[in-house]
């Protein structure tokens, strides 16, 4: 039998339906791959082998009765940010030490309803704060890609680094992820995988540990555009338990994948051509535009004039919301408790011991920008900038543009412990230069592998769409995936 872990979700669905193999065999193949690969990659923080075996058995029964759901028997990994009932849920933080929720997040419930099988919980940056997966309490995740001729470990991006690494290294068929400023799209781009951040409100945030509630969205990371569409169809949908979830029908996203781009207008924002942008990123972008043109799209130069304010405004809004959301971790209700001489002392000792450096930095920035006297100067202003950013996009879409093409990241994967980034958090923050605007405006964005850099590392392009028009993104991303035609699989060393 061929290696079952190499199948895409679409191929595995066909194989299961044709009874070429069972869900139990497929899950078994993944559990074996995790056992072999996880010590080197550190993508999983918890493996739920018994649960996976049970779920696969139930899927085989359903398949046998012809009652298969959309993802029946498909083994997936879950980012540690999603609440999973009775199972390790710590947002890769020490402060949630030992936390096992009493509830299941809506997005994961949707996946289980459709027959998906849970392999375990995936590593991530602590509370989803980071771009390299180095802020995790569980240590860094390793990218399955290495530069040609090098044995140096590279980061998989973040914060959904465990999701991206596990998908790329065949340790799950697909994974859930979340994106507040780029955390689905940047790790997808750095690992040769496909990641989509849906429109804000498309997926329920209920049961997902909150980072910055007005920006957070769940979405999938997968090995093909079609696989991402299949997962997103399952994950999406209105949820009365999340007041920002939008009551709209969920299209069959996979049906849109082969729609093509004939007649579409693709915008190219001039402000995304950054000073000092590497020539290979510029080349990739031009190639992407040529591919879309060759399939019948029209390319149009556009302007998004407030782009340069997006990253600074994000680093006010996101920490502000985080400082408020993370106030609940004080040693009383969840996870870690460090005893002190009185209750205030207990709060302080618990928070000092439970949060990592980056999380503390965000809490301090957030508390500062929300404090009396600074609130108007920082927070209120950042919200105004946010409105302007949103308006830039509205103007462009109202002017007839159907989707926007940009690079996904300013570079390929970098080294673990990269000194520049370790010493200067702002350098790390710049990883999200092309992705944060999309969160600020609440729009959907997809990252798709499009080429490789001179060292053989994957590079991605990003497509940004109109609100709730993820279908156009899937169709255009598929054109890029097909045209790039590349082999975006890592060479196995682990
Ligand atoms: N890298 C960004 C940050 O650190 C975005 C993270 C995310 O999208 N969760 O805030």
Short mmCIF file of C-alpha atoms and ligand atoms in Angstrom, two decimals:
data_model
loop_
_atom_site.label_atom_id
_atom_site.label_comp_id
_atom_site.label_asym_id
_atom_site.label_seq_id
_atom_site.Cartn_x
_atom_site.Cartn_y
_atom_site.Cartn_z
CA UNK A 1 0.00 0.00 0.00
CA UNK A 2 1.25 3.51 -0.76
CA UNK A 3 2.03 5.72 2.21
CA UNK A 4 -1.44 6.80 3.30
CA UNK A 5 -0.14 9.96 4.96
CA UNK A 6 0.93 11.31 1.56
CA UNK A 7 -2.66 11.46 0.29
CA UNK A 8 -4.45 14.79 0.18
CA UNK A 9 -7.78 15.00 2.01
CA UNK A 10 -9.56 14.84 -1.36
CA UNK A 11 -7.64 11.66 -2.31
CA UNK A 12 -8.15 10.09 1.11
CA UNK A 13 -11.91 10.71 0.88
CA UNK A 14 -11.99 8.85 -2.45
CA UNK A 15 -9.87 6.00 -1.09
CA UNK A 16 -12.12 5.63 1.96
CA UNK A 17 -15.28 5.70 -0.17
CA UNK A 18 -13.82 3.09 -2.53
CA UNK A 19 -12.79 0.94 0.49
CA UNK A 20 -9.14 0.94 -0.68
CA UNK A 21 -8.27 1.32 3.01
CA UNK A 22 -10.14 1.93 6.26
CA UNK A 23 -10.28 5.01 8.48
CA UNK A 24 -8.55 2.92 11.15
CA UNK A 25 -5.65 2.23 8.76
CA UNK A 26 -5.43 5.87 7.76
CA UNK A 27 -5.41 7.04 11.38
CA UNK A 28 -2.90 4.32 12.28
CA UNK A 29 -0.57 5.54 9.53
CA UNK A 30 -0.69 9.07 10.93
CA UNK A 31 -0.14 7.95 14.52
CA UNK A 32 2.95 6.03 13.37
CA UNK A 33 4.19 9.08 11.46
CA UNK A 34 3.68 11.29 14.54
CA UNK A 35 5.59 8.87 16.72
CA UNK A 36 8.48 8.87 14.26
CA UNK A 37 8.49 12.58 13.39
CA UNK A 38 7.30 14.52 16.39
CA UNK A 39 10.44 14.17 18.53
CA UNK A 40 12.34 16.09 15.84
CA UNK A 41 9.62 18.55 14.78
CA UNK A 42 7.85 19.24 18.11
CA UNK A 43 4.61 20.01 16.26
CA UNK A 44 2.28 18.22 18.71
CA UNK A 45 2.03 19.10 22.39
CA UNK A 46 -0.45 16.28 23.04
CA UNK A 47 -1.29 13.20 20.99
CA UNK A 48 -4.76 11.72 21.54
CA UNK A 49 -4.06 8.26 20.15
CA UNK A 50 -6.87 6.44 22.00
CA UNK A 51 -9.45 9.01 21.05
CA UNK A 52 -8.24 8.97 17.43
CA UNK A 53 -8.53 5.19 17.29
CA UNK A 54 -12.09 5.34 18.69
CA UNK A 55 -13.13 8.07 16.30
CA UNK A 56 -11.67 6.21 13.31
CA UNK A 57 -13.59 3.09 14.33
CA UNK A 58 -16.81 5.09 14.46
CA UNK A 59 -16.00 6.53 11.02
CA UNK A 60 -15.50 3.06 9.58
CA UNK A 61 -18.97 2.13 10.83
CA UNK A 62 -20.49 5.21 9.24
CA UNK A 63 -18.62 4.60 5.98
CA UNK A 64 -19.89 1.03 6.03
CA UNK A 65 -23.48 2.23 6.41
CA UNK A 66 -23.11 4.84 3.68
CA UNK A 67 -23.56 7.65 6.20
CA UNK A 68 -20.19 9.35 5.72
CA UNK A 69 -19.85 13.03 6.60
CA UNK A 70 -17.84 15.52 4.58
CA UNK A 71 -14.58 14.67 6.40
CA UNK A 72 -15.44 11.15 7.51
CA UNK A 73 -12.31 9.37 8.74
CA UNK A 74 -9.93 12.26 7.91
CA UNK A 75 -7.26 12.65 10.63
CA UNK A 76 -6.66 16.27 11.62
CA UNK A 77 -4.56 18.15 14.14
CA UNK A 78 -6.01 20.91 16.34
CA UNK A 79 -4.15 24.07 17.33
CA UNK A 80 -3.79 24.19 21.12
CA UNK A 81 -5.90 27.40 21.14
CA UNK A 82 -9.14 25.48 20.47
CA UNK A 83 -11.00 24.19 23.51
CA UNK A 84 -11.31 20.41 23.22
CA UNK A 85 -13.40 18.70 25.88
CA UNK A 86 -11.35 16.75 28.41
CA UNK A 87 -8.21 17.22 26.33
CA UNK A 88 -5.08 19.35 26.87
CA UNK A 89 -5.94 23.00 25.99
CA UNK A 90 -3.26 25.44 27.10
CA UNK A 91 -2.66 27.93 24.26
CA UNK A 92 0.94 26.66 24.63
CA UNK A 93 1.18 28.60 27.89
CA UNK A 94 2.30 27.56 31.35
CA UNK A 95 -0.45 29.64 32.92
CA UNK A 96 -3.06 27.15 31.69
CA UNK A 97 -1.08 24.32 33.24
CA UNK A 98 -3.22 21.17 33.33
CA UNK A 99 -6.32 22.87 31.88
CA UNK A 100 -8.79 20.49 30.24
CA UNK A 101 -12.02 22.28 29.33
CA UNK A 102 -15.52 21.03 30.04
CA UNK A 103 -16.60 22.17 26.59
CA UNK A 104 -15.76 21.71 22.93
CA UNK A 105 -15.18 24.74 20.66
CA UNK A 106 -17.79 25.22 17.94
CA UNK A 107 -15.23 24.87 15.13
CA UNK A 108 -13.93 21.54 16.41
CA UNK A 109 -17.50 20.35 17.11
CA UNK A 110 -18.27 21.07 13.46
CA UNK A 111 -15.29 18.96 12.37
CA UNK A 112 -16.31 16.02 14.58
CA UNK A 113 -19.93 16.32 13.35
CA UNK A 114 -18.56 15.84 9.82
CA UNK A 115 -16.52 12.78 10.77
CA UNK A 116 -12.99 14.19 11.17
CA UNK A 117 -10.67 12.31 13.54
CA UNK A 118 -8.63 14.17 16.19
CA UNK A 119 -4.94 13.21 16.29
CA UNK A 120 -3.96 15.68 19.00
CA UNK A 121 -3.18 19.27 19.93
CA UNK A 122 -0.67 21.31 17.99
CA UNK A 123 2.08 23.56 19.25
CA UNK A 124 1.86 27.32 18.69
CA UNK A 125 3.25 30.61 19.93
CA UNK A 126 2.04 31.28 23.49
CA UNK A 127 -1.49 32.73 23.27
CA UNK A 128 -0.91 33.04 19.50
CA UNK A 129 1.56 35.89 19.99
CA UNK A 130 4.49 35.49 17.65
CA UNK A 131 5.63 34.81 14.09
CA UNK A 132 8.12 32.00 14.60
CA UNK A 133 6.63 29.60 17.14
CA UNK A 134 9.53 30.37 19.46
CA UNK A 135 7.36 31.85 22.25
CA UNK A 136 5.69 28.49 23.07
CA UNK A 137 6.09 27.15 26.59
CA UNK A 138 6.70 23.79 24.89
CA UNK A 139 9.69 25.00 22.90
CA UNK A 140 10.03 25.87 19.23
CA UNK A 141 8.48 23.93 16.38
CA UNK A 142 10.86 22.94 13.60
CA UNK A 143 10.08 23.57 9.92
CA UNK A 144 10.31 20.33 7.89
CA UNK A 145 12.04 22.40 5.18
CA UNK A 146 15.77 23.05 5.31
CA UNK A 147 17.81 25.23 2.98
CA UNK A 148 19.63 23.34 0.22
CA UNK A 149 22.84 21.84 1.54
CA UNK A 150 22.16 22.91 5.14
CA UNK A 151 21.24 21.02 8.30
CA UNK A 152 20.24 24.14 10.22
CA UNK A 153 16.77 24.13 11.74
CA UNK A 154 14.37 26.79 10.49
CA UNK A 155 11.20 28.21 12.04
CA UNK A 156 7.84 27.20 10.55
CA UNK A 157 6.43 30.69 11.17
CA UNK A 158 3.80 31.44 13.75
CA UNK A 159 1.68 31.53 15.61
CA UNK A 160 0.17 28.40 13.97
CA UNK A 161 3.63 26.86 13.55
CA UNK A 162 2.65 23.43 14.85
CA UNK A 163 -0.29 23.31 12.45
CA UNK A 164 1.85 24.28 9.45
CA UNK A 165 4.75 21.98 10.31
CA UNK A 166 2.48 18.98 10.99
CA UNK A 167 0.60 19.44 7.71
CA UNK A 168 3.79 19.90 5.65
CA UNK A 169 5.53 16.93 7.31
CA UNK A 170 2.55 14.55 6.83
CA UNK A 171 1.79 14.35 10.57
CA UNK A 172 -1.89 15.17 9.86
CA UNK A 173 -4.02 15.53 6.74
CA UNK A 174 -5.06 19.05 7.65
CA UNK A 175 -5.09 21.26 10.73
CA UNK A 176 -7.07 23.99 12.39
CA UNK A 177 -5.30 27.29 12.94
CA UNK A 178 -6.14 30.86 13.91
CA UNK A 179 -5.12 34.21 12.48
CA UNK A 180 -5.13 37.54 14.36
CA UNK A 181 -2.49 39.31 12.27
CA UNK A 182 -1.16 36.62 9.94
CA UNK A 183 -0.89 33.45 12.00
CA UNK A 184 -2.50 31.18 9.40
CA UNK A 185 -1.05 32.74 6.26
CA UNK A 186 2.56 33.38 7.34
CA UNK A 187 3.27 29.84 8.61
CA UNK A 188 1.49 28.39 5.56
CA UNK A 189 3.76 30.45 3.29
CA UNK A 190 6.89 29.34 5.18
CA UNK A 191 6.02 25.64 4.94
CA UNK A 192 4.69 25.31 1.38
CA UNK A 193 1.11 24.77 2.58
CA UNK A 194 -2.21 26.52 1.92
CA UNK A 195 -3.81 28.58 4.67
CA UNK A 196 -6.93 30.70 4.62
CA UNK A 197 -8.13 33.28 7.12
CA UNK A 198 -11.85 33.57 6.43
CA UNK A 199 -13.86 36.78 6.71
CA UNK A 200 -14.26 37.89 10.34
CA UNK A 201 -17.49 36.24 11.53
CA UNK A 202 -17.36 33.26 9.15
CA UNK A 203 -16.10 30.80 11.79
CA UNK A 204 -17.31 30.89 15.37
CA UNK A 205 -14.80 32.03 17.98
CA UNK A 206 -16.74 30.26 20.73
CA UNK A 207 -14.50 28.00 22.77
CA UNK A 208 -11.31 29.35 21.20
CA UNK A 209 -8.90 30.97 23.69
CA UNK A 210 -9.14 34.71 22.97
CA UNK A 211 -6.12 36.81 21.95
CA UNK A 212 -7.56 39.95 20.30
CA UNK A 213 -11.27 39.31 19.90
CA UNK A 214 -11.98 41.86 17.15
CA UNK A 215 -9.24 40.35 14.95
CA UNK A 216 -9.16 36.60 15.78
CA UNK A 217 -10.47 34.17 13.15
CA UNK A 218 -10.16 30.41 12.82
CA UNK A 219 -9.28 28.76 9.53
CA UNK A 220 -7.60 25.68 8.05
CA UNK A 221 -4.06 24.87 6.94
CA UNK A 222 -3.89 22.07 4.38
CA UNK A 223 -1.73 20.62 1.60
CA UNK A 224 -3.86 21.84 -1.31
CA UNK A 225 -6.38 24.54 -2.10
CA UNK A 226 -9.09 21.91 -2.48
CA UNK A 227 -8.28 20.42 0.95
CA UNK A 228 -8.44 23.88 2.56
CA UNK A 229 -11.85 24.42 0.91
CA UNK A 230 -13.16 21.09 2.21
CA UNK A 231 -12.02 21.84 5.75
CA UNK A 232 -13.39 25.36 5.67
CA UNK A 233 -16.82 24.17 4.56
CA UNK A 234 -16.95 22.07 7.71
CA UNK A 235 -15.44 24.64 10.10
CA UNK A 236 -17.62 27.61 9.03
CA UNK A 237 -21.14 28.57 9.99
CA UNK A 238 -23.33 30.73 12.16
CA UNK A 239 -23.17 30.16 15.89
CA UNK A 240 -25.56 31.89 18.27
CA UNK A 241 -22.92 31.46 21.00
CA UNK A 242 -20.61 33.97 19.26
CA UNK A 243 -22.28 37.37 18.84
CA UNK A 244 -19.81 38.30 16.08
CA UNK A 245 -20.55 35.16 14.07
CA UNK A 246 -22.49 36.06 10.94
CA UNK A 247 -25.75 34.36 9.99
CA UNK A 248 -25.07 33.56 6.35
CA UNK A 249 -25.28 30.32 4.42
CA UNK A 250 -21.99 28.42 4.06
CA UNK A 251 -21.25 27.72 0.40
CA UNK A 252 -19.73 24.44 -0.74
CA UNK A 253 -16.28 26.01 -0.97
CA UNK A 254 -14.77 22.99 -2.76
CA UNK A 255 -17.25 23.53 -5.61
CA UNK A 256 -15.67 26.95 -6.26
CA UNK A 257 -12.09 25.71 -6.53
CA UNK A 258 -12.08 24.99 -10.28
CA UNK A 259 -14.09 28.07 -11.21
CA UNK A 260 -11.10 29.86 -12.76
CA UNK A 261 -10.39 33.59 -12.91
CA UNK A 262 -11.69 34.49 -16.37
CA UNK A 263 -13.09 38.00 -16.33
CA UNK A 264 -11.88 38.80 -12.81
CA UNK A 265 -10.02 42.01 -12.02
CA UNK A 266 -7.00 41.50 -9.76
CA UNK A 267 -5.67 44.53 -7.90
CA UNK A 268 -1.96 45.13 -7.29
CA UNK A 269 -1.46 47.54 -4.40
CA UNK A 270 1.44 49.92 -4.98
CA UNK A 271 2.03 50.39 -1.24
CA UNK A 272 2.96 46.70 -0.86
CA UNK A 273 6.11 47.25 -2.93
CA UNK A 274 8.28 47.86 0.10
CA UNK A 275 11.71 49.47 0.08
CA UNK A 276 14.36 46.80 0.12
CA UNK A 277 11.95 44.02 -0.84
CA UNK A 278 14.04 40.99 -1.93
CA UNK A 279 14.17 40.58 -5.72
CA UNK A 280 12.89 37.01 -5.48
CA UNK A 281 9.70 38.16 -3.71
CA UNK A 282 9.12 40.80 -6.39
CA UNK A 283 9.70 38.16 -9.10
CA UNK A 284 7.28 35.74 -7.46
CA UNK A 285 4.63 38.44 -7.33
CA UNK A 286 5.08 39.27 -11.03
CA UNK A 287 4.89 35.59 -11.93
CA UNK A 288 1.66 35.24 -9.97
CA UNK A 289 0.15 38.15 -11.89
CA UNK A 290 1.22 36.60 -15.21
CA UNK A 291 -0.39 33.27 -14.28
CA UNK A 292 -3.68 34.96 -13.43
CA UNK A 293 -3.57 36.98 -16.66
CA UNK A 294 -2.88 33.85 -18.69
CA UNK A 295 -6.11 32.38 -17.30
CA UNK A 296 -8.16 35.39 -18.32
CA UNK A 297 -7.92 37.84 -15.41
CA UNK A 298 -7.21 41.54 -15.83
CA UNK A 299 -4.57 43.11 -13.64
CA UNK A 300 -5.02 46.62 -12.29
CA UNK A 301 -2.73 48.85 -10.23
CA UNK A 302 -4.47 50.04 -7.07
CA UNK A 303 -3.66 52.16 -4.05
CA UNK A 304 -4.30 51.33 -0.39
CA UNK A 305 -2.91 54.56 1.02
CA UNK A 306 -3.16 53.77 4.74
CA UNK A 307 -1.16 50.53 4.50
CA UNK A 308 1.88 51.99 6.25
CA UNK A 309 -0.15 52.60 9.42
CA UNK A 310 -1.52 49.07 9.63
CA UNK A 311 1.29 47.40 11.57
CA UNK A 312 1.68 50.19 14.19
CA UNK A 313 -2.10 50.36 14.63
CA UNK A 314 -2.28 46.56 14.95
CA UNK A 315 0.36 46.66 17.72
CA UNK A 316 -1.93 48.98 19.66
CA UNK A 317 -5.28 47.28 19.05
CA UNK A 318 -4.10 43.67 19.47
CA UNK A 319 -2.16 44.17 22.75
CA UNK A 320 -5.00 46.33 24.12
CA UNK A 321 -7.51 43.55 23.57
CA UNK A 322 -5.02 40.93 24.76
CA UNK A 323 -4.34 42.77 28.03
CA UNK A 324 -8.06 42.73 28.71
CA UNK A 325 -8.64 39.12 27.60
CA UNK A 326 -5.67 37.78 29.57
CA UNK A 327 -6.75 39.47 32.81
CA UNK A 328 -8.78 36.34 33.59
CA UNK A 329 -5.64 34.25 34.17
CA UNK A 330 -4.94 35.05 37.78
CA UNK A 331 -4.60 31.67 39.48
CA UNK A 332 -8.22 31.56 40.66
CA UNK A 333 -10.16 29.68 38.04
CA UNK A 334 -7.83 28.14 35.47
CA UNK A 335 -4.55 26.31 35.37
CA UNK A 336 -1.51 27.43 37.32
CA UNK A 337 -1.63 28.80 40.87
CA UNK A 338 1.42 30.01 42.77
CA UNK A 339 0.50 30.65 46.42
CA UNK A 340 1.40 33.97 48.00
CA UNK A 341 1.02 35.72 51.33
CA UNK A 342 -2.33 37.21 50.29
CA UNK A 343 -4.57 37.17 47.22
CA UNK A 344 -2.81 40.04 45.44
CA UNK A 345 0.51 38.34 45.98
CA UNK A 346 -0.96 35.11 44.60
CA UNK A 347 -2.18 36.93 41.45
CA UNK A 348 1.21 38.51 40.92
CA UNK A 349 3.26 35.38 41.51
CA UNK A 350 0.96 33.30 39.31
CA UNK A 351 1.08 35.75 36.43
CA UNK A 352 4.84 36.25 36.77
CA UNK A 353 5.46 32.50 36.64
CA UNK A 354 2.74 31.61 34.12
CA UNK A 355 3.26 34.04 31.25
CA UNK A 356 6.29 34.10 28.96
CA UNK A 357 8.25 37.22 27.96
CA UNK A 358 6.38 38.05 24.78
CA UNK A 359 2.98 37.71 26.46
CA UNK A 360 4.13 39.96 29.30
CA UNK A 361 5.37 42.51 26.77
CA UNK A 362 1.94 42.54 25.06
CA UNK A 363 0.09 42.87 28.38
CA UNK A 364 2.26 45.84 29.32
CA UNK A 365 1.84 47.55 25.93
CA UNK A 366 -1.90 46.91 26.05
CA UNK A 367 -2.29 48.20 29.59
CA UNK A 368 -0.30 51.30 28.71
CA UNK A 369 -2.30 52.23 25.58
CA UNK A 370 -5.56 51.76 27.46
CA UNK A 371 -4.53 53.74 30.54
CA UNK A 372 -6.15 57.06 31.44
CA UNK A 373 -4.42 59.88 29.63
CA UNK A 374 -3.06 57.67 26.83
CA UNK A 375 -6.30 56.05 25.70
CA UNK A 376 -7.23 58.84 23.26
CA UNK A 377 -3.70 59.28 21.98
CA UNK A 378 -3.16 55.60 21.22
CA UNK A 379 -6.19 53.36 21.33
CA UNK A 380 -8.81 55.74 19.94
CA UNK A 381 -6.42 56.86 17.20
CA UNK A 382 -5.57 53.29 16.25
CA UNK A 383 -9.29 52.56 15.91
CA UNK A 384 -9.64 55.54 13.58
CA UNK A 385 -6.73 54.30 11.49
CA UNK A 386 -8.44 50.95 11.36
CA UNK A 387 -11.54 52.56 9.85
CA UNK A 388 -9.38 54.26 7.22
CA UNK A 389 -7.69 50.97 6.32
CA UNK A 390 -11.08 49.32 5.93
CA UNK A 391 -12.25 52.20 3.74
CA UNK A 392 -9.19 51.83 1.47
CA UNK A 393 -10.27 48.27 0.70
CA UNK A 394 -13.93 49.24 0.26
CA UNK A 395 -12.98 51.90 -2.28
CA UNK A 396 -10.92 49.42 -4.28
CA UNK A 397 -13.59 46.70 -4.24
CA UNK A 398 -16.33 49.22 -5.09
CA UNK A 399 -14.15 50.30 -8.01
CA UNK A 400 -14.51 46.87 -9.62
CA UNK A 401 -11.59 44.91 -8.21
CA UNK A 402 -12.51 41.29 -7.38
CA UNK A 403 -9.40 40.25 -5.44
CA UNK A 404 -5.96 41.60 -4.56
CA UNK A 405 -2.65 39.79 -5.06
CA UNK A 406 0.32 40.46 -2.76
CA UNK A 407 3.30 38.55 -1.41
CA UNK A 408 2.38 36.58 1.73
CA UNK A 409 5.58 37.29 3.66
CA UNK A 410 8.66 39.49 3.23
CA UNK A 411 11.01 36.47 3.29
CA UNK A 412 11.26 32.69 3.37
CA UNK A 413 11.68 30.75 6.64
CA UNK A 414 14.46 32.04 8.90
CA UNK A 415 16.65 30.34 11.48
CA UNK A 416 15.65 29.30 14.97
CA UNK A 417 17.01 31.93 17.36
CA UNK A 418 17.68 34.41 14.51
CA UNK A 419 19.63 37.10 16.34
CA UNK A 420 18.13 40.08 14.54
CA UNK A 421 14.63 39.04 15.47
CA UNK A 422 15.45 37.83 18.96
CA UNK A 423 17.05 41.17 19.85
CA UNK A 424 14.46 43.38 18.21
CA UNK A 425 10.79 42.42 18.57
CA UNK A 426 9.85 44.99 15.91
CA UNK A 427 11.85 42.97 13.32
CA UNK A 428 9.78 39.95 14.27
CA UNK A 429 6.58 42.01 13.98
CA UNK A 430 7.52 42.98 10.41
CA UNK A 431 6.80 39.41 9.30
CA UNK A 432 3.13 40.39 9.24
CA UNK A 433 3.57 43.47 7.10
CA UNK A 434 1.46 42.01 4.24
CA UNK A 435 -1.10 40.18 6.38
CA UNK A 436 -2.24 42.46 9.25
CA UNK A 437 -4.18 44.88 7.04
CA UNK A 438 -6.54 42.02 6.20
CA UNK A 439 -7.35 41.39 9.89
CA UNK A 440 -7.74 45.10 10.56
CA UNK A 441 -10.34 45.24 7.75
CA UNK A 442 -11.98 41.88 8.64
CA UNK A 443 -11.43 40.54 5.11
CA UNK A 444 -10.65 37.01 3.92
CA UNK A 445 -7.07 36.23 2.84
CA UNK A 446 -5.45 33.05 1.52
CA UNK A 447 -1.77 32.12 1.27
CA UNK A 448 -0.80 29.67 -1.45
CA UNK A 449 2.66 28.26 -2.27
CA UNK A 450 3.92 29.87 -5.47
CA UNK A 451 7.66 29.34 -5.73
CA UNK A 452 10.94 28.81 -3.94
CA UNK A 453 13.78 31.09 -3.00
CA UNK A 454 17.39 30.60 -4.13
CA UNK A 455 17.94 28.15 -1.24
CA UNK A 456 15.00 25.96 -2.17
CA UNK A 457 12.67 27.27 0.56
CA UNK A 458 8.98 27.77 -0.22
CA UNK A 459 7.49 31.22 -0.78
CA UNK A 460 3.81 32.10 -0.82
CA UNK A 461 1.50 34.61 -2.43
CA UNK A 462 -1.54 36.08 -0.73
CA UNK A 463 -4.94 36.82 -2.25
CA UNK A 464 -7.26 39.20 -0.40
CA UNK A 465 -10.99 39.11 -1.10
CA UNK A 466 -14.25 40.94 -0.52
CA UNK A 467 -16.11 40.15 2.70
CA UNK A 468 -17.63 36.64 2.51
CA UNK A 469 -16.22 36.04 -0.97
CA UNK A 470 -13.81 33.27 -0.01
CA UNK A 471 -14.99 31.39 -3.12
CA UNK A 472 -13.13 33.79 -5.43
CA UNK A 473 -10.01 33.34 -3.29
CA UNK A 474 -10.17 29.55 -3.59
CA UNK A 475 -10.62 29.82 -7.38
CA UNK A 476 -7.74 32.26 -7.85
CA UNK A 477 -5.47 30.40 -5.42
CA UNK A 478 -6.12 27.21 -7.39
CA UNK A 479 -4.92 28.93 -10.59
CA UNK A 480 -1.70 29.89 -8.81
CA UNK A 481 -1.31 26.41 -7.33
CA UNK A 482 -1.72 24.83 -10.77
CA UNK A 483 0.52 27.32 -12.56
CA UNK A 484 3.28 27.10 -9.94
CA UNK A 485 3.09 23.36 -10.55
CA UNK A 486 5.90 22.97 -8.07
CA UNK A 487 6.71 20.23 -5.73
CA UNK A 488 6.18 21.86 -2.35
CA UNK A 489 6.98 18.80 -0.29
CA UNK A 490 9.94 18.90 2.08
CA UNK A 491 12.73 16.34 1.73
CA UNK A 492 12.43 14.03 4.66
CA UNK A 493 15.26 14.24 7.24
CA UNK A 494 13.37 13.64 10.50
N1 LIG B 1 2.48 37.68 14.53
C1 LIG B 1 1.37 38.46 14.97
C2 LIG B 1 1.45 38.69 16.45
O1 LIG B 1 2.39 38.27 17.02
C3 LIG B 1 0.08 37.78 14.59
C4 LIG B 1 -0.24 36.64 15.45
C5 LIG B 1 -1.54 35.99 15.09
O2 LIG B 1 -2.07 36.17 13.99
N2 LIG B 1 -2.10 35.28 16.04
O3 LIG B 1 0.61 39.28 17.03
#
